[in-house]
Structures are given as structure tokens and as C-alpha cells.
Amino acid sequence: MMSKLFSQAALAPLMLAATVSAHAATWEIDPEDSKVIFKYSYSDTPYQGEFRNVQATFEIDPLSPSNCQIDVVIPIIDLEVGDEETESYMFDIELFDVDQFPTATFTADQCELTGVDSFTAKGMLTIRDQTQPIDFPFELSIDGARFNLTSEVTVQRLDFGVGQGYFANTSAIPNEVVVEVDVYADMLQ
């Protein structure tokens, strides 16, 4: 089992190199085809929303995947949950406080190969001016000048101050928020 994983991991950079040139490439998110979904619950009822208009660039060298640069900006004001009242609460001072903190960011400059097309980016997530380290596992498939990156990661909202006053209570709203990423990006020329 270990030797199979090792051989697959050793071949991954070569497989990636077969689809792109042998130097670092810069990719830019296609916001029309990409989705960043967040899932949470309130009083044991599951809900989800979407971060829209996410901006992101990725620099990935298929022959040296550890050398990467990922920069993501999430405009909080563009989140959608399908209910104006809920969105109003989320934008308020006790949750995201968009008047003070209109964006969240994720940056990473180190990636680890964990499988044939699996990686973990080690980066920093900033929400409400609170920055915490985060491991961002993802799978990457490259098709010519376009790639698809998928991921699921759990964020502890209180680590970032998302939940003041009533919303700091985790009995109604758990601390864990699941973020699902399905991003398409195009290689810049």
C-alpha cells in the first residue's frame, strides 16, 4: 500500500508536467464556473450559502509542487444564503461585520503533494482581521490551459471572531463551518 502511494506521488509531478509547460504557471479563477459554498447549522437545522465574486490567482509549478503561491480574496458582502434577513444578520457587527471587514483572504506559499492529484496548501486565513494558520487540502486536475480544484475544509468560526454576543453561543450555531470549494481557473498567457 505504502509503495503504491509513494510511486503514485513520485509520478504526480511528471503527469502534471505532461499537461502544462515545465515552469511555474499562473492561473486565474473563472468566477462564472466556480463555487465556494459554506455549510452551517442553526438550532440543528442545516443551511448553506455561497461566497460569490471570489478573486483568486494560483502559481503552480508542476515539476515542483511545493513551490506554489495561492492568493484568494472573498468579498463578504457578496455572500448569498437566499434569505435577506439571514444575510442581514451575517453582515452585522456580531458576525462578519462587513462595514469594518469587507473581505476575507487566504494566502499560501507552500504546498505538499499528498497523492497523485492531491495536495495540501499551508496558508493563512484572515476573517474579521483575525489571521490563523490553516491547512487547505485540495485535489487538482489540469486539462490544458484550465484546471479544476476541489476541496472541503472545516473552519472554526470563533477563531476568527465570527460570533459576538448572542452568536458566540455554540449551542444554537456550532463553531464548525464547512467550506466546499469547486474552482475552475484558466492559465494566464
PDB file of C-alpha atoms in Angstrom:
ATOM      1  CA  MET A   1       0.000   0.000   0.000  1.00  0.00           C
ATOM      2  CA  MET A   2       2.764   2.474   1.009  1.00  0.00           C
ATOM      3  CA  SER A   3       4.887   1.649  -2.034  1.00  0.00           C
ATOM      4  CA  LYS A   4       1.882   2.217  -4.302  1.00  0.00           C
ATOM      5  CA  LEU A   5       1.205   5.617  -2.720  1.00  0.00           C
ATOM      6  CA  PHE A   6       4.893   6.515  -2.968  1.00  0.00           C
ATOM      7  CA  SER A   7       5.085   5.540  -6.640  1.00  0.00           C
ATOM      8  CA  GLN A   8       1.906   7.469  -7.406  1.00  0.00           C
ATOM      9  CA  ALA A   9       3.226  10.506  -5.549  1.00  0.00           C
ATOM     10  CA  ALA A  10       6.533  10.291  -7.392  1.00  0.00           C
ATOM     11  CA  LEU A  11       4.758  10.197 -10.756  1.00  0.00           C
ATOM     12  CA  ALA A  12       2.345  13.050  -9.997  1.00  0.00           C
ATOM     13  CA  PRO A  13       4.698  15.905 -10.978  1.00  0.00           C
ATOM     14  CA  LEU A  14       5.512  14.129 -14.231  1.00  0.00           C
ATOM     15  CA  MET A  15       1.824  13.625 -15.007  1.00  0.00           C
ATOM     16  CA  LEU A  16       1.127  17.286 -14.294  1.00  0.00           C
ATOM     17  CA  ALA A  17       4.112  18.313 -16.397  1.00  0.00           C
ATOM     18  CA  ALA A  18       2.707  16.410 -19.341  1.00  0.00           C
ATOM     19  CA  THR A  19      -0.274  18.750 -19.415  1.00  0.00           C
ATOM     20  CA  VAL A  20       1.479  22.100 -18.868  1.00  0.00           C
ATOM     21  CA  SER A  21       4.866  23.541 -19.600  1.00  0.00           C
ATOM     22  CA  ALA A  22       7.767  22.713 -17.295  1.00  0.00           C
ATOM     23  CA  HIS A  23       7.785  26.032 -15.471  1.00  0.00           C
ATOM     24  CA  ALA A  24       5.531  27.730 -12.992  1.00  0.00           C
ATOM     25  CA  ALA A  25       2.223  28.748 -14.490  1.00  0.00           C
ATOM     26  CA  THR A  26      -0.136  31.423 -13.220  1.00  0.00           C
ATOM     27  CA  TRP A  27      -3.839  30.647 -13.174  1.00  0.00           C
ATOM     28  CA  GLU A  28      -6.783  32.950 -12.527  1.00  0.00           C
ATOM     29  CA  ILE A  29     -10.146  31.867 -11.180  1.00  0.00           C
ATOM     30  CA  ASP A  30     -13.111  31.715 -13.551  1.00  0.00           C
ATOM     31  CA  PRO A  31     -15.788  33.165 -11.256  1.00  0.00           C
ATOM     32  CA  GLU A  32     -18.658  32.142 -13.539  1.00  0.00           C
ATOM     33  CA  ASP A  33     -17.858  28.427 -13.298  1.00  0.00           C
ATOM     34  CA  SER A  34     -16.540  28.373  -9.717  1.00  0.00           C
ATOM     35  CA  LYS A  35     -18.380  27.841  -6.454  1.00  0.00           C
ATOM     36  CA  VAL A  36     -17.360  28.419  -2.845  1.00  0.00           C
ATOM     37  CA  ILE A  37     -20.106  27.052  -0.591  1.00  0.00           C
ATOM     38  CA  PHE A  38     -20.264  27.297   3.200  1.00  0.00           C
ATOM     39  CA  LYS A  39     -22.407  24.997   5.329  1.00  0.00           C
ATOM     40  CA  TYR A  40     -23.552  25.676   8.862  1.00  0.00           C
ATOM     41  CA  SER A  41     -26.436  24.819  11.125  1.00  0.00           C
ATOM     42  CA  TYR A  42     -28.770  26.803  13.312  1.00  0.00           C
ATOM     43  CA  SER A  43     -30.765  25.015  16.012  1.00  0.00           C
ATOM     44  CA  ASP A  44     -29.801  21.664  14.446  1.00  0.00           C
ATOM     45  CA  THR A  45     -31.198  22.666  11.038  1.00  0.00           C
ATOM     46  CA  PRO A  46     -28.614  22.599   8.223  1.00  0.00           C
ATOM     47  CA  TYR A  47     -28.169  25.632   5.961  1.00  0.00           C
ATOM     48  CA  GLN A  48     -25.757  26.670   3.277  1.00  0.00           C
ATOM     49  CA  GLY A  49     -24.692  29.793   1.472  1.00  0.00           C
ATOM     50  CA  GLU A  50     -22.315  30.791  -1.277  1.00  0.00           C
ATOM     51  CA  PHE A  51     -19.453  33.255  -1.418  1.00  0.00           C
ATOM     52  CA  ARG A  52     -19.782  34.974  -4.796  1.00  0.00           C
ATOM     53  CA  ASN A  53     -17.322  37.031  -6.863  1.00  0.00           C
ATOM     54  CA  VAL A  54     -14.294  35.341  -5.301  1.00  0.00           C
ATOM     55  CA  GLN A  55     -10.991  36.534  -6.774  1.00  0.00           C
ATOM     56  CA  ALA A  56      -8.045  34.148  -6.841  1.00  0.00           C
ATOM     57  CA  THR A  57      -4.707  33.533  -8.519  1.00  0.00           C
ATOM     58  CA  PHE A  58      -2.649  30.372  -8.316  1.00  0.00           C
ATOM     59  CA  GLU A  59       1.007  29.926  -9.231  1.00  0.00           C
ATOM     60  CA  ILE A  60       1.813  26.257  -9.549  1.00  0.00           C
ATOM     61  CA  ASP A  61       4.950  24.591 -10.893  1.00  0.00           C
ATOM     62  CA  PRO A  62       4.064  21.007 -11.868  1.00  0.00           C
ATOM     63  CA  LEU A  63       7.688  19.886 -11.501  1.00  0.00           C
ATOM     64  CA  SER A  64       7.980  21.428  -8.057  1.00  0.00           C
ATOM     65  CA  PRO A  65       4.532  21.493  -6.474  1.00  0.00           C
ATOM     66  CA  SER A  66       5.960  22.625  -3.127  1.00  0.00           C
ATOM     67  CA  ASN A  67       6.643  25.985  -4.781  1.00  0.00           C
ATOM     68  CA  CYS A  68       3.185  27.460  -5.027  1.00  0.00           C
ATOM     69  CA  GLN A  69       1.504  30.784  -4.400  1.00  0.00           C
ATOM     70  CA  ILE A  70      -2.218  30.971  -3.789  1.00  0.00           C
ATOM     71  CA  ASP A  71      -3.953  34.306  -3.199  1.00  0.00           C
ATOM     72  CA  VAL A  72      -7.712  34.445  -2.597  1.00  0.00           C
ATOM     73  CA  VAL A  73      -9.954  37.421  -1.800  1.00  0.00           C
ATOM     74  CA  ILE A  74     -13.553  36.773  -0.721  1.00  0.00           C
ATOM     75  CA  PRO A  75     -15.893  39.772  -0.762  1.00  0.00           C
ATOM     76  CA  ILE A  76     -18.119  39.020   2.236  1.00  0.00           C
ATOM     77  CA  ILE A  77     -20.779  41.487   1.072  1.00  0.00           C
ATOM     78  CA  ASP A  78     -21.414  39.216  -1.928  1.00  0.00           C
ATOM     79  CA  LEU A  79     -22.340  36.143   0.112  1.00  0.00           C
ATOM     80  CA  GLU A  80     -25.774  34.708  -0.584  1.00  0.00           C
ATOM     81  CA  VAL A  81     -27.919  32.470   1.586  1.00  0.00           C
ATOM     82  CA  GLY A  82     -31.249  33.035  -0.144  1.00  0.00           C
ATOM     83  CA  ASP A  83     -32.826  34.974   2.709  1.00  0.00           C
ATOM     84  CA  GLU A  84     -32.420  38.745   3.175  1.00  0.00           C
ATOM     85  CA  GLU A  85     -32.960  38.623   6.943  1.00  0.00           C
ATOM     86  CA  THR A  86     -30.277  35.951   7.425  1.00  0.00           C
ATOM     87  CA  GLU A  87     -27.878  37.857   5.161  1.00  0.00           C
ATOM     88  CA  SER A  88     -28.511  40.999   7.222  1.00  0.00           C
ATOM     89  CA  TYR A  89     -27.550  39.109  10.390  1.00  0.00           C
ATOM     90  CA  MET A  90     -24.416  37.762   8.721  1.00  0.00           C
ATOM     91  CA  PHE A  91     -23.333  41.237   7.606  1.00  0.00           C
ATOM     92  CA  ASP A  92     -23.955  42.675  11.099  1.00  0.00           C
ATOM     93  CA  ILE A  93     -21.304  43.562  13.685  1.00  0.00           C
ATOM     94  CA  GLU A  94     -21.836  40.313  15.656  1.00  0.00           C
ATOM     95  CA  LEU A  95     -20.927  38.045  12.728  1.00  0.00           C
ATOM     96  CA  PHE A  96     -18.896  39.201   9.700  1.00  0.00           C
ATOM     97  CA  ASP A  97     -19.162  42.980  10.385  1.00  0.00           C
ATOM     98  CA  VAL A  98     -18.813  43.849   6.690  1.00  0.00           C
ATOM     99  CA  ASP A  99     -18.657  47.591   7.374  1.00  0.00           C
ATOM    100  CA  GLN A 100     -15.340  47.079   9.189  1.00  0.00           C
ATOM    101  CA  PHE A 101     -14.132  43.912   7.432  1.00  0.00           C
ATOM    102  CA  PRO A 102     -15.495  43.725   3.861  1.00  0.00           C
ATOM    103  CA  THR A 103     -13.228  40.879   2.709  1.00  0.00           C
ATOM    104  CA  ALA A 104     -11.702  37.636   3.887  1.00  0.00           C
ATOM    105  CA  THR A 105      -8.395  36.406   2.446  1.00  0.00           C
ATOM    106  CA  PHE A 106      -6.457  33.184   2.116  1.00  0.00           C
ATOM    107  CA  THR A 107      -2.796  33.094   1.128  1.00  0.00           C
ATOM    108  CA  ALA A 108      -0.416  30.154   0.852  1.00  0.00           C
ATOM    109  CA  ASP A 109       3.138  29.847  -0.381  1.00  0.00           C
ATOM    110  CA  GLN A 110       3.761  26.199   0.378  1.00  0.00           C
ATOM    111  CA  CYS A 111       2.012  23.100  -0.989  1.00  0.00           C
ATOM    112  CA  GLU A 112       2.664  19.469  -0.189  1.00  0.00           C
ATOM    113  CA  LEU A 113       1.975  16.605  -2.556  1.00  0.00           C
ATOM    114  CA  THR A 114      -0.230  14.059  -0.744  1.00  0.00           C
ATOM    115  CA  GLY A 115      -1.296  11.832  -3.654  1.00  0.00           C
ATOM    116  CA  VAL A 116      -1.318  11.620  -7.435  1.00  0.00           C
ATOM    117  CA  ASP A 117      -3.501  14.726  -7.762  1.00  0.00           C
ATOM    118  CA  SER A 118      -3.897  15.662  -4.086  1.00  0.00           C
ATOM    119  CA  PHE A 119      -2.147  18.481  -2.276  1.00  0.00           C
ATOM    120  CA  THR A 120      -2.287  20.413   0.961  1.00  0.00           C
ATOM    121  CA  ALA A 121      -1.637  24.147   0.891  1.00  0.00           C
ATOM    122  CA  LYS A 122      -0.292  25.537   4.146  1.00  0.00           C
ATOM    123  CA  GLY A 123      -1.528  29.065   4.447  1.00  0.00           C
ATOM    124  CA  MET A 124      -3.110  31.833   6.431  1.00  0.00           C
ATOM    125  CA  LEU A 125      -6.826  32.633   6.541  1.00  0.00           C
ATOM    126  CA  THR A 126      -7.929  36.114   7.589  1.00  0.00           C
ATOM    127  CA  ILE A 127     -11.516  36.915   8.556  1.00  0.00           C
ATOM    128  CA  ARG A 128     -12.509  39.996  10.594  1.00  0.00           C
ATOM    129  CA  ASP A 129      -8.827  40.966  10.802  1.00  0.00           C
ATOM    130  CA  GLN A 130      -8.108  37.706  12.674  1.00  0.00           C
ATOM    131  CA  THR A 131      -5.417  35.629  10.951  1.00  0.00           C
ATOM    132  CA  GLN A 132      -4.959  31.933  11.679  1.00  0.00           C
ATOM    133  CA  PRO A 133      -2.881  29.201  10.017  1.00  0.00           C
ATOM    134  CA  ILE A 134      -4.905  26.663   8.079  1.00  0.00           C
ATOM    135  CA  ASP A 135      -4.165  23.522   6.095  1.00  0.00           C
ATOM    136  CA  PHE A 136      -6.156  23.553   2.873  1.00  0.00           C
ATOM    137  CA  PRO A 137      -6.314  20.067   1.308  1.00  0.00           C
ATOM    138  CA  PHE A 138      -7.279  20.017  -2.354  1.00  0.00           C
ATOM    139  CA  GLU A 139      -7.409  17.893  -5.454  1.00  0.00           C
ATOM    140  CA  LEU A 140      -6.230  19.351  -8.734  1.00  0.00           C
ATOM    141  CA  SER A 141      -6.920  18.226 -12.273  1.00  0.00           C
ATOM    142  CA  ILE A 142      -5.340  20.046 -15.197  1.00  0.00           C
ATOM    143  CA  ASP A 143      -6.738  19.967 -18.707  1.00  0.00           C
ATOM    144  CA  GLY A 144      -4.527  22.031 -20.998  1.00  0.00           C
ATOM    145  CA  ALA A 145      -4.848  25.692 -20.026  1.00  0.00           C
ATOM    146  CA  ARG A 146      -7.614  25.104 -17.461  1.00  0.00           C
ATOM    147  CA  PHE A 147      -7.723  23.410 -14.097  1.00  0.00           C
ATOM    148  CA  ASN A 148     -10.318  22.300 -11.577  1.00  0.00           C
ATOM    149  CA  LEU A 149      -9.524  22.496  -7.875  1.00  0.00           C
ATOM    150  CA  THR A 150     -11.858  20.865  -5.352  1.00  0.00           C
ATOM    151  CA  SER A 151     -11.666  20.912  -1.586  1.00  0.00           C
ATOM    152  CA  GLU A 152     -13.558  20.626   1.646  1.00  0.00           C
ATOM    153  CA  VAL A 153     -12.246  22.197   4.827  1.00  0.00           C
ATOM    154  CA  THR A 154     -13.746  22.894   8.247  1.00  0.00           C
ATOM    155  CA  VAL A 155     -13.242  26.356   9.746  1.00  0.00           C
ATOM    156  CA  GLN A 156     -13.751  27.207  13.411  1.00  0.00           C
ATOM    157  CA  ARG A 157     -15.705  30.470  13.084  1.00  0.00           C
ATOM    158  CA  LEU A 158     -14.980  31.684  16.628  1.00  0.00           C
ATOM    159  CA  ASP A 159     -11.215  31.571  15.924  1.00  0.00           C
ATOM    160  CA  PHE A 160     -11.902  34.473  13.563  1.00  0.00           C
ATOM    161  CA  GLY A 161     -14.333  36.407  15.754  1.00  0.00           C
ATOM    162  CA  VAL A 162     -17.333  35.395  13.656  1.00  0.00           C
ATOM    163  CA  GLY A 163     -19.789  35.222  16.512  1.00  0.00           C
ATOM    164  CA  GLN A 164     -20.003  38.013  19.049  1.00  0.00           C
ATOM    165  CA  GLY A 165     -22.671  38.434  21.730  1.00  0.00           C
ATOM    166  CA  TYR A 166     -25.560  36.010  21.172  1.00  0.00           C
ATOM    167  CA  PHE A 167     -23.767  34.413  18.205  1.00  0.00           C
ATOM    168  CA  ALA A 168     -20.789  33.376  20.363  1.00  0.00           C
ATOM    169  CA  ASN A 169     -23.022  30.690  21.876  1.00  0.00           C
ATOM    170  CA  THR A 170     -22.307  27.394  20.121  1.00  0.00           C
ATOM    171  CA  SER A 171     -25.446  25.635  21.360  1.00  0.00           C
ATOM    172  CA  ALA A 172     -27.563  27.220  18.604  1.00  0.00           C
ATOM    173  CA  ILE A 173     -24.842  27.757  15.982  1.00  0.00           C
ATOM    174  CA  PRO A 174     -21.935  25.279  16.146  1.00  0.00           C
ATOM    175  CA  ASN A 175     -18.393  26.588  15.865  1.00  0.00           C
ATOM    176  CA  GLU A 176     -17.664  24.398  12.815  1.00  0.00           C
ATOM    177  CA  VAL A 177     -18.408  25.757   9.348  1.00  0.00           C
ATOM    178  CA  VAL A 178     -17.691  23.503   6.366  1.00  0.00           C
ATOM    179  CA  VAL A 179     -16.377  25.224   3.238  1.00  0.00           C
ATOM    180  CA  GLU A 180     -16.650  23.363  -0.074  1.00  0.00           C
ATOM    181  CA  VAL A 181     -14.620  24.665  -2.995  1.00  0.00           C
ATOM    182  CA  ASP A 182     -15.140  23.760  -6.648  1.00  0.00           C
ATOM    183  CA  VAL A 183     -12.966  26.212  -8.579  1.00  0.00           C
ATOM    184  CA  TYR A 184     -12.075  26.437 -12.234  1.00  0.00           C
ATOM    185  CA  ALA A 185      -9.116  28.552 -13.286  1.00  0.00           C
ATOM    186  CA  ASP A 186      -7.537  29.484 -16.599  1.00  0.00           C
ATOM    187  CA  MET A 187      -3.832  29.811 -17.325  1.00  0.00           C
ATOM    188  CA  LEU A 188      -2.735  33.378 -17.928  1.00  0.00           C
ATOM    189  CA  GLN A 189      -0.683  33.956 -21.066  1.00  0.00           C
TER     190      GLN A 189
END
